[in-house]
Short mmCIF file of N, CA, C and O in Angstrom, two decimals:
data_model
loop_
_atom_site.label_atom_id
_atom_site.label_comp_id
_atom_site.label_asym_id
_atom_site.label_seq_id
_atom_site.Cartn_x
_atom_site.Cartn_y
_atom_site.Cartn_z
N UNK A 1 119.80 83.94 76.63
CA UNK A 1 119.85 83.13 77.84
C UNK A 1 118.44 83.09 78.45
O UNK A 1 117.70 84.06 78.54
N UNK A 2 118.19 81.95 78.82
CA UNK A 2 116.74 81.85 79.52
C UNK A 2 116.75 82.37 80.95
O UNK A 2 117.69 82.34 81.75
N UNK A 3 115.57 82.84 81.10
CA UNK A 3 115.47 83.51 82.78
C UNK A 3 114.28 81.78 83.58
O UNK A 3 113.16 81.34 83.33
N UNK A 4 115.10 81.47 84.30
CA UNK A 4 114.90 80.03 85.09
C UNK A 4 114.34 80.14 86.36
O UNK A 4 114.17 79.19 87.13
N UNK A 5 113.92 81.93 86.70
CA UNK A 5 113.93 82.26 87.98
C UNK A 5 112.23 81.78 88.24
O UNK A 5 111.27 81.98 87.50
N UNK A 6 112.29 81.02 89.67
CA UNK A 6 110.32 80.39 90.13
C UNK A 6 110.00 81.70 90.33
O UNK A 6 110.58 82.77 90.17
N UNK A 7 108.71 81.25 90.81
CA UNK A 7 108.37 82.49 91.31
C UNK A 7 107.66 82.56 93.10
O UNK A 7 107.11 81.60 93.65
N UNK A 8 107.76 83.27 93.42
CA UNK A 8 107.81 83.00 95.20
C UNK A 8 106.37 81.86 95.16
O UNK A 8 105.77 81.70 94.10
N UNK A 9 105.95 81.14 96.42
CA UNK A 9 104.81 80.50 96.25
C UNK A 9 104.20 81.28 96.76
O UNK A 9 104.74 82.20 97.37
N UNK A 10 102.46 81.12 96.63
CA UNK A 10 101.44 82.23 97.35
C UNK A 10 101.40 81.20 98.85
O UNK A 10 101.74 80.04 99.08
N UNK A 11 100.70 82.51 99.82
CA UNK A 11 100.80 81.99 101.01
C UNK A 11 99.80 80.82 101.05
O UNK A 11 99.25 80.69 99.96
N UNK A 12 99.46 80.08 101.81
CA UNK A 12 98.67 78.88 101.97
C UNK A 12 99.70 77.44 101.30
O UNK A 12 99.84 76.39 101.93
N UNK A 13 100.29 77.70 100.02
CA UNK A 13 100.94 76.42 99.55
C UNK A 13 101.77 76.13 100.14
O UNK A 13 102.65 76.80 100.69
N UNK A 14 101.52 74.85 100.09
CA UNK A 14 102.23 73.36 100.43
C UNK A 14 103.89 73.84 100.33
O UNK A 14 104.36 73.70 101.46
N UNK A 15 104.73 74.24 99.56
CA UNK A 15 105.78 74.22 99.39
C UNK A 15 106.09 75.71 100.31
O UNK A 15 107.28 75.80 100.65
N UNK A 16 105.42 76.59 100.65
CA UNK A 16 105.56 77.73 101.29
C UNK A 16 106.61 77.55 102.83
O UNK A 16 106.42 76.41 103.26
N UNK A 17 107.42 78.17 103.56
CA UNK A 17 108.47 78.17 104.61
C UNK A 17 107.17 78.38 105.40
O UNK A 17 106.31 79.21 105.12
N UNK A 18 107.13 77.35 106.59
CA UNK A 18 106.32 77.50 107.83
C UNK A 18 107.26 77.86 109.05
O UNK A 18 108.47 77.67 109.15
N UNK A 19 106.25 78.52 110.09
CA UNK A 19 107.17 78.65 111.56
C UNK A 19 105.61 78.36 112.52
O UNK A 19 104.45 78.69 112.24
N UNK A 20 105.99 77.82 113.38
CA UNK A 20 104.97 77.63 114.65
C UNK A 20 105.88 78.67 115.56
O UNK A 20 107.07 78.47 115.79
N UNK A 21 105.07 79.93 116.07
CA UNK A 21 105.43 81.00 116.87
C UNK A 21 105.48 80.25 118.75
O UNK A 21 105.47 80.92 119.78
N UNK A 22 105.52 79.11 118.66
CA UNK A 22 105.46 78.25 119.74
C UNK A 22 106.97 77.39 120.19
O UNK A 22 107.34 77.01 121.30
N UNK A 23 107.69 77.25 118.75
CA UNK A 23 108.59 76.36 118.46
C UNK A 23 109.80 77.60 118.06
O UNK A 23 110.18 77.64 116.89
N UNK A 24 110.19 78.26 118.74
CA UNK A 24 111.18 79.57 118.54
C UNK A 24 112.36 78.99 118.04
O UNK A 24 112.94 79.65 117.18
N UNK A 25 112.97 77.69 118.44
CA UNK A 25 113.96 77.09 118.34
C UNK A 25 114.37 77.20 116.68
O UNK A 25 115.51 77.20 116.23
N UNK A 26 113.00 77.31 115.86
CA UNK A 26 113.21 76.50 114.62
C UNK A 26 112.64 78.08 113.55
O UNK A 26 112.31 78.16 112.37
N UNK A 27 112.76 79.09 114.60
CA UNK A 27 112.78 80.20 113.41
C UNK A 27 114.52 80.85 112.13
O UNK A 27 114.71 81.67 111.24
N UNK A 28 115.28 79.88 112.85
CA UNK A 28 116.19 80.26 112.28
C UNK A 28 116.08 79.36 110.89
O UNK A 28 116.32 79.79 109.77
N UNK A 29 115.70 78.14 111.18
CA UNK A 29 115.15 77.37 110.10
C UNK A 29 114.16 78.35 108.83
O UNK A 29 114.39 78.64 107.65
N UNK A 30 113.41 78.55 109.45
CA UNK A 30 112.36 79.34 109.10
C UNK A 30 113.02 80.27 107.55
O UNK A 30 112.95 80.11 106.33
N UNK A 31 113.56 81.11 108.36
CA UNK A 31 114.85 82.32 107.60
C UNK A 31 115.52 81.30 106.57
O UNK A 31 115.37 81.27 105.35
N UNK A 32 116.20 80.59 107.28
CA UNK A 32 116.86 79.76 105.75
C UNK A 32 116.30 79.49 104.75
O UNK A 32 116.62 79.90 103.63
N UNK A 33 115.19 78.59 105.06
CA UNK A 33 114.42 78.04 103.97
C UNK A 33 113.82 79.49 102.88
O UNK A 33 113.86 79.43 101.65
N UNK A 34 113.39 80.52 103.53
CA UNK A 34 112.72 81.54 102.96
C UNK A 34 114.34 82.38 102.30
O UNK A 34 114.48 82.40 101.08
N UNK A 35 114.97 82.73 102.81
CA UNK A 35 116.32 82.89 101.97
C UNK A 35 117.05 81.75 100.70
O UNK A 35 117.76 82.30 99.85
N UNK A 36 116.89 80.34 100.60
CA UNK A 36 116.80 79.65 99.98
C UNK A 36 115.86 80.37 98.63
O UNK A 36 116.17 80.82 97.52
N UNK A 37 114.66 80.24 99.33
CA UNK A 37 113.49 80.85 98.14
C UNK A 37 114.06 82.22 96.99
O UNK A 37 114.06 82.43 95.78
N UNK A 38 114.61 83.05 98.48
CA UNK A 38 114.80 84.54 97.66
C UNK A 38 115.74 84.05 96.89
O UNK A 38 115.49 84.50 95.77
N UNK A 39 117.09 83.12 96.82
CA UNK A 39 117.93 82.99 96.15
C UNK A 39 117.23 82.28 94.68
O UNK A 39 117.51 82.68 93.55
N UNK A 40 116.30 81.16 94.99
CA UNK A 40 115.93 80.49 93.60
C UNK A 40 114.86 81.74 93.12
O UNK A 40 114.85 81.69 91.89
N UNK A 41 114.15 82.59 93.48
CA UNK A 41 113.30 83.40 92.71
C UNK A 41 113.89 85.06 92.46
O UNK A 41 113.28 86.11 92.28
N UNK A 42 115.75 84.65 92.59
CA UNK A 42 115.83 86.11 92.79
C UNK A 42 114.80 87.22 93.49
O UNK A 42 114.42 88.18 92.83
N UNK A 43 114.56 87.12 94.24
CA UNK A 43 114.13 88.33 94.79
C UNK A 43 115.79 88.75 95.81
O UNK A 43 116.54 88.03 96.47
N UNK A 44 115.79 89.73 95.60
CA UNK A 44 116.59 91.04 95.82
C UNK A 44 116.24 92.16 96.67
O UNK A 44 117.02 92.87 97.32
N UNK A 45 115.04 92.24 96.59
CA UNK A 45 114.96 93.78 97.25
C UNK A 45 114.58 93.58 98.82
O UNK A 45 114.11 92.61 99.42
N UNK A 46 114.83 94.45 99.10
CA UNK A 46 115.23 94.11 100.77
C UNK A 46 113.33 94.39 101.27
O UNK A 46 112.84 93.58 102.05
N UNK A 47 112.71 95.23 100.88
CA UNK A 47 111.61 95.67 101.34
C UNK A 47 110.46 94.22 100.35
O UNK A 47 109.51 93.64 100.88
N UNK A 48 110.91 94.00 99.07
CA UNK A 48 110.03 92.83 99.47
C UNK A 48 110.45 91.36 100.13
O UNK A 48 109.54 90.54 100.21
N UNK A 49 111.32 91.10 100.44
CA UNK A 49 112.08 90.20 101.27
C UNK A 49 111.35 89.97 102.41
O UNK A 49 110.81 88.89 102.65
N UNK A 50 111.30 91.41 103.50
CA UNK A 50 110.38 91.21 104.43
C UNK A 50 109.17 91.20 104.16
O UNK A 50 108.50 90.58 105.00
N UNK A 51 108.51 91.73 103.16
CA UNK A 51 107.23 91.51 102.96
C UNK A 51 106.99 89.77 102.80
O UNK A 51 106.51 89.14 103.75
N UNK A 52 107.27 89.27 101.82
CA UNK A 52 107.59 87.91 102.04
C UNK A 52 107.92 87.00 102.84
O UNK A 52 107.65 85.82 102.60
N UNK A 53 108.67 87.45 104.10
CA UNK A 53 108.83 86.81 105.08
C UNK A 53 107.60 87.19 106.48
O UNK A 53 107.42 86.62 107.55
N UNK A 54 107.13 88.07 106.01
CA UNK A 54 105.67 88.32 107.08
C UNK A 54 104.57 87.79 106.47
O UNK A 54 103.78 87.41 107.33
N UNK A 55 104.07 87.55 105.07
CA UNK A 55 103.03 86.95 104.31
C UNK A 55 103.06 85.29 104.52
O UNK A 55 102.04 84.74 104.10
N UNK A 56 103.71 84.72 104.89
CA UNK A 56 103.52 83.31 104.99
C UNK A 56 103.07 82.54 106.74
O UNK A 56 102.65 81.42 107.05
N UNK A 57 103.44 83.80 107.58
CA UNK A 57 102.93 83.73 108.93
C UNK A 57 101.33 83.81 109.56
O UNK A 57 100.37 84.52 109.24
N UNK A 58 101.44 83.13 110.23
CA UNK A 58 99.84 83.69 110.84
C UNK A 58 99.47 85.14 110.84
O UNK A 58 100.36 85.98 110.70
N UNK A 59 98.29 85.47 110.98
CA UNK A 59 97.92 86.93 111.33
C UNK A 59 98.48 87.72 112.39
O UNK A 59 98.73 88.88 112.08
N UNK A 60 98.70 87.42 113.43
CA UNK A 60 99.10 87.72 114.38
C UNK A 60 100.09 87.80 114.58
O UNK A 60 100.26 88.86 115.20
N UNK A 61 101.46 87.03 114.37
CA UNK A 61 102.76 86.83 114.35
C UNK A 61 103.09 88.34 112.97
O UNK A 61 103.95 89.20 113.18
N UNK A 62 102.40 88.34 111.99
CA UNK A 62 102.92 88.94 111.07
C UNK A 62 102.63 90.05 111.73
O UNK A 62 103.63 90.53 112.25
N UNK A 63 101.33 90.85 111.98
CA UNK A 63 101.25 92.24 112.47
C UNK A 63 102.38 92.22 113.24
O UNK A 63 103.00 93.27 113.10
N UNK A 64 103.13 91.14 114.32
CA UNK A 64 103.97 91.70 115.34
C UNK A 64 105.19 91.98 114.70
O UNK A 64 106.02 92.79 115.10
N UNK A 65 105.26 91.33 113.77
CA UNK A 65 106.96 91.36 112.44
C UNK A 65 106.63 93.00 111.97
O UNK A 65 107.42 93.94 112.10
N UNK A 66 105.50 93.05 111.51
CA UNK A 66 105.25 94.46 110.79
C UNK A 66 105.36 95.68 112.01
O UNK A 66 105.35 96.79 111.47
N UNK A 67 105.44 95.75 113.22
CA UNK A 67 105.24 96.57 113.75
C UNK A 67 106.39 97.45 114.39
O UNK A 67 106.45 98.54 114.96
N UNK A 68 107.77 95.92 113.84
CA UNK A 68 109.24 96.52 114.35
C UNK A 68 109.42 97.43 113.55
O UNK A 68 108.90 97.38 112.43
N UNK A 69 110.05 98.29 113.87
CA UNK A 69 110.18 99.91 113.51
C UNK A 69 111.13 99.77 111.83
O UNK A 69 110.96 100.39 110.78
N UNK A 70 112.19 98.62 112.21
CA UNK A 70 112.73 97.99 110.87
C UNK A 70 112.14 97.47 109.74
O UNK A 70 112.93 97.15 108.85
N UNK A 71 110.68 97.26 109.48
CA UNK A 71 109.91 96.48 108.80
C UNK A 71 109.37 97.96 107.81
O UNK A 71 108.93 97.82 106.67
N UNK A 72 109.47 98.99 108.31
CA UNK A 72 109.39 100.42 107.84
C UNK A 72 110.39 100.65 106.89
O UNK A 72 111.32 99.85 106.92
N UNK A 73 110.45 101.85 105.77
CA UNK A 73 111.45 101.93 105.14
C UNK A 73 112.32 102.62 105.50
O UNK A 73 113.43 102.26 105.10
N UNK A 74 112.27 103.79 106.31
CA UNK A 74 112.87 104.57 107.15
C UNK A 74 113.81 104.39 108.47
O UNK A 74 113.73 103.57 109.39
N UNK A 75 114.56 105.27 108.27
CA UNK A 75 114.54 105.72 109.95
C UNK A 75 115.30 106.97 110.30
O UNK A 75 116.10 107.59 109.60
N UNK A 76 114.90 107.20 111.48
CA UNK A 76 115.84 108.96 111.65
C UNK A 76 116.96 108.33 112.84
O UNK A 76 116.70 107.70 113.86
N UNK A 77 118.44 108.83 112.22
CA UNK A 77 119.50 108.92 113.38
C UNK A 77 118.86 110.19 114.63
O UNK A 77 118.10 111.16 114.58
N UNK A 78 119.72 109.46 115.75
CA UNK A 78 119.33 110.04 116.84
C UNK A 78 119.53 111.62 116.64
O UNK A 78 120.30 111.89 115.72
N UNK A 79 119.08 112.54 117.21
CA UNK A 79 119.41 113.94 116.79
C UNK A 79 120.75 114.51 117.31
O UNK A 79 120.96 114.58 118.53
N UNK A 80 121.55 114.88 116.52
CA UNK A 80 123.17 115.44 117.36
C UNK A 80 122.56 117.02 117.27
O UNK A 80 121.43 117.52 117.25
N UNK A 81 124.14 117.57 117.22
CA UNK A 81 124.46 119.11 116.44
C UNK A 81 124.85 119.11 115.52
O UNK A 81 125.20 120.20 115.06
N UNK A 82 125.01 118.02 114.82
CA UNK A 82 125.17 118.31 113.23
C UNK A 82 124.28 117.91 112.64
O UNK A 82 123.58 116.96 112.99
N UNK A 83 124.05 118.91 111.12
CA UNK A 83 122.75 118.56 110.02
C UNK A 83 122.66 117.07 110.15
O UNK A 83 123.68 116.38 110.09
N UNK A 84 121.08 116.36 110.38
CA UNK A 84 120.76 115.23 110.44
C UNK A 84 121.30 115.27 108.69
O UNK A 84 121.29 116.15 107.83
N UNK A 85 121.88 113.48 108.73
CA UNK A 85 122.02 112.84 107.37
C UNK A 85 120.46 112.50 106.85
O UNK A 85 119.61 112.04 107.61
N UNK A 86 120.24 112.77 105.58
CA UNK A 86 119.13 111.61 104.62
C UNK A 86 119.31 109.98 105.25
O UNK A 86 120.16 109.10 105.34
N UNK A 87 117.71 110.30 105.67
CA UNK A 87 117.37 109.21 106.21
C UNK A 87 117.54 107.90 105.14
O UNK A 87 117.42 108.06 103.92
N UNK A 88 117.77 106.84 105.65
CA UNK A 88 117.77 105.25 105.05
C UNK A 88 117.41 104.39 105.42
O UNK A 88 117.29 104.05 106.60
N UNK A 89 116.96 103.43 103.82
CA UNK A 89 116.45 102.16 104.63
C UNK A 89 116.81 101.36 105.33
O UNK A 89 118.01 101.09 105.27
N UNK A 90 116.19 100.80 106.04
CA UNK A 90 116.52 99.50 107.09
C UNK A 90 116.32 98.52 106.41
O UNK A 90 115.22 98.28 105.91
N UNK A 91 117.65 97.58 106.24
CA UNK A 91 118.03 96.60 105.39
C UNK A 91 117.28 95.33 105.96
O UNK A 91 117.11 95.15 107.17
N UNK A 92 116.87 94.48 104.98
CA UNK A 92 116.53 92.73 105.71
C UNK A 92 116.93 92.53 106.50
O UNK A 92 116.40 92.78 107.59
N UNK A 93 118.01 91.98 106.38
CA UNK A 93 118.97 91.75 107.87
C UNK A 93 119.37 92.86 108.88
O UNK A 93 120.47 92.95 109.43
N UNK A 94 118.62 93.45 108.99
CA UNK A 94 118.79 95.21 110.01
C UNK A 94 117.50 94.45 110.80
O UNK A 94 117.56 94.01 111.95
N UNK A 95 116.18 94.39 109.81
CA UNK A 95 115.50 93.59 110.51
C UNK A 95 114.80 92.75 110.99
O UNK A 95 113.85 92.76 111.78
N UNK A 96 115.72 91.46 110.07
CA UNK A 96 115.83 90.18 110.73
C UNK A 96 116.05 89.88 112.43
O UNK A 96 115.29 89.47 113.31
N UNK A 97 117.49 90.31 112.41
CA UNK A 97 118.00 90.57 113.56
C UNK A 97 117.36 91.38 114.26
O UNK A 97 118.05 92.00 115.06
N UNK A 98 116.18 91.64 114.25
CA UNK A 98 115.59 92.25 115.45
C UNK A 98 114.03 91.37 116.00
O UNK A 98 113.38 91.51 117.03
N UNK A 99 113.81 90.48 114.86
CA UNK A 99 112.58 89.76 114.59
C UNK A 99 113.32 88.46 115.76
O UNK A 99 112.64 87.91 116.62
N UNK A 100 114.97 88.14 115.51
CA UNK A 100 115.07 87.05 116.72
C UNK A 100 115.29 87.95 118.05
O UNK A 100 115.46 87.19 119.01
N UNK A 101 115.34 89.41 118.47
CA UNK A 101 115.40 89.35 119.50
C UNK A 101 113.82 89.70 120.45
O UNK A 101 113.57 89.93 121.63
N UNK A 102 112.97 89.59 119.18
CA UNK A 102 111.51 89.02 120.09
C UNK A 102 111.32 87.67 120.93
O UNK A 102 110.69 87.40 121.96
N UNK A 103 112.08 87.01 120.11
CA UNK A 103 112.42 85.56 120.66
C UNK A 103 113.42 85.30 121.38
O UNK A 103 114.22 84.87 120.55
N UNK A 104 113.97 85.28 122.47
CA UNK A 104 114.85 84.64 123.53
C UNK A 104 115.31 83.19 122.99
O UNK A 104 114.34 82.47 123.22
N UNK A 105 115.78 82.82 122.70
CA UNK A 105 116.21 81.53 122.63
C UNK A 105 116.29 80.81 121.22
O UNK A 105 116.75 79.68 121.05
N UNK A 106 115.57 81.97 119.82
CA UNK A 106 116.01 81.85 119.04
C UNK A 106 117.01 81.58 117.77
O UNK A 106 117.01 81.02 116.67
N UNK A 107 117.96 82.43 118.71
CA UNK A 107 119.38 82.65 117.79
C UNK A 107 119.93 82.51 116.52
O UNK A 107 120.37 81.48 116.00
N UNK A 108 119.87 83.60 116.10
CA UNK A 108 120.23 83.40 114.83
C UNK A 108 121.75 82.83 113.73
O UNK A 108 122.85 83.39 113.74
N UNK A 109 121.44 81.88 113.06
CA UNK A 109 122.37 81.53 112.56
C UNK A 109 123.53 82.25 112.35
O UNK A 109 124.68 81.93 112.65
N UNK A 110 123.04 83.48 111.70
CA UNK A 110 124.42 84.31 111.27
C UNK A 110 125.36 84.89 111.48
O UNK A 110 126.06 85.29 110.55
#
């Protein structure tokens, strides 16, 4: 069987998912189109997903994507009295959904 899978575009091309950090309305757009992508290039993995979805942004917009605590692979549950669990990753959509609540008025499709 042939493998048919593209391969993501590099940032700058023409065919690449744009967002104007001005136009909030249309980041949900944004997400689709770039989920579209992950589906035709199989990509799968949740950690390059967001990497991919911060590489096609301006400089500035992306450091602010990279800086949510979700964009990390980690995280620690709050501390109880019982043995903390093995920490886990924070899934795409763990933090997707936190990338629209930088944005007010964004709302996300899902």
């Amino acid at each position: 069987m042939e493998d048919n899978a593209r391969l993501m575009p590099t940032r700058g091309h023409h065919t690449t998912p744009k967002w104007d950090e001005e136009k909030v309305r249309e980041l949900a757009q944004y997400f689709c189109e770039l989920e579209y992508l992950f589906q035709d290039c199989r990509v799968n993995n949740d950690r390059q997903k967001k990497d991919y979805a911060v590489c096609y942004l301006t400089y500035d917009t992306g450091e602010t994507w990279m800086s949510v605590k979700e964009y990390e692979g980690k995280f620690t549950p709050v501390a109880t009295h019982e043995p903390e669990p093995a920490a886990r990753a924070y899934t795409y959509e763990e933090w997707k959904a936190e990338i629209f609540k930088l944005y007010p008025g964004s709302e996300s499709r899902d």
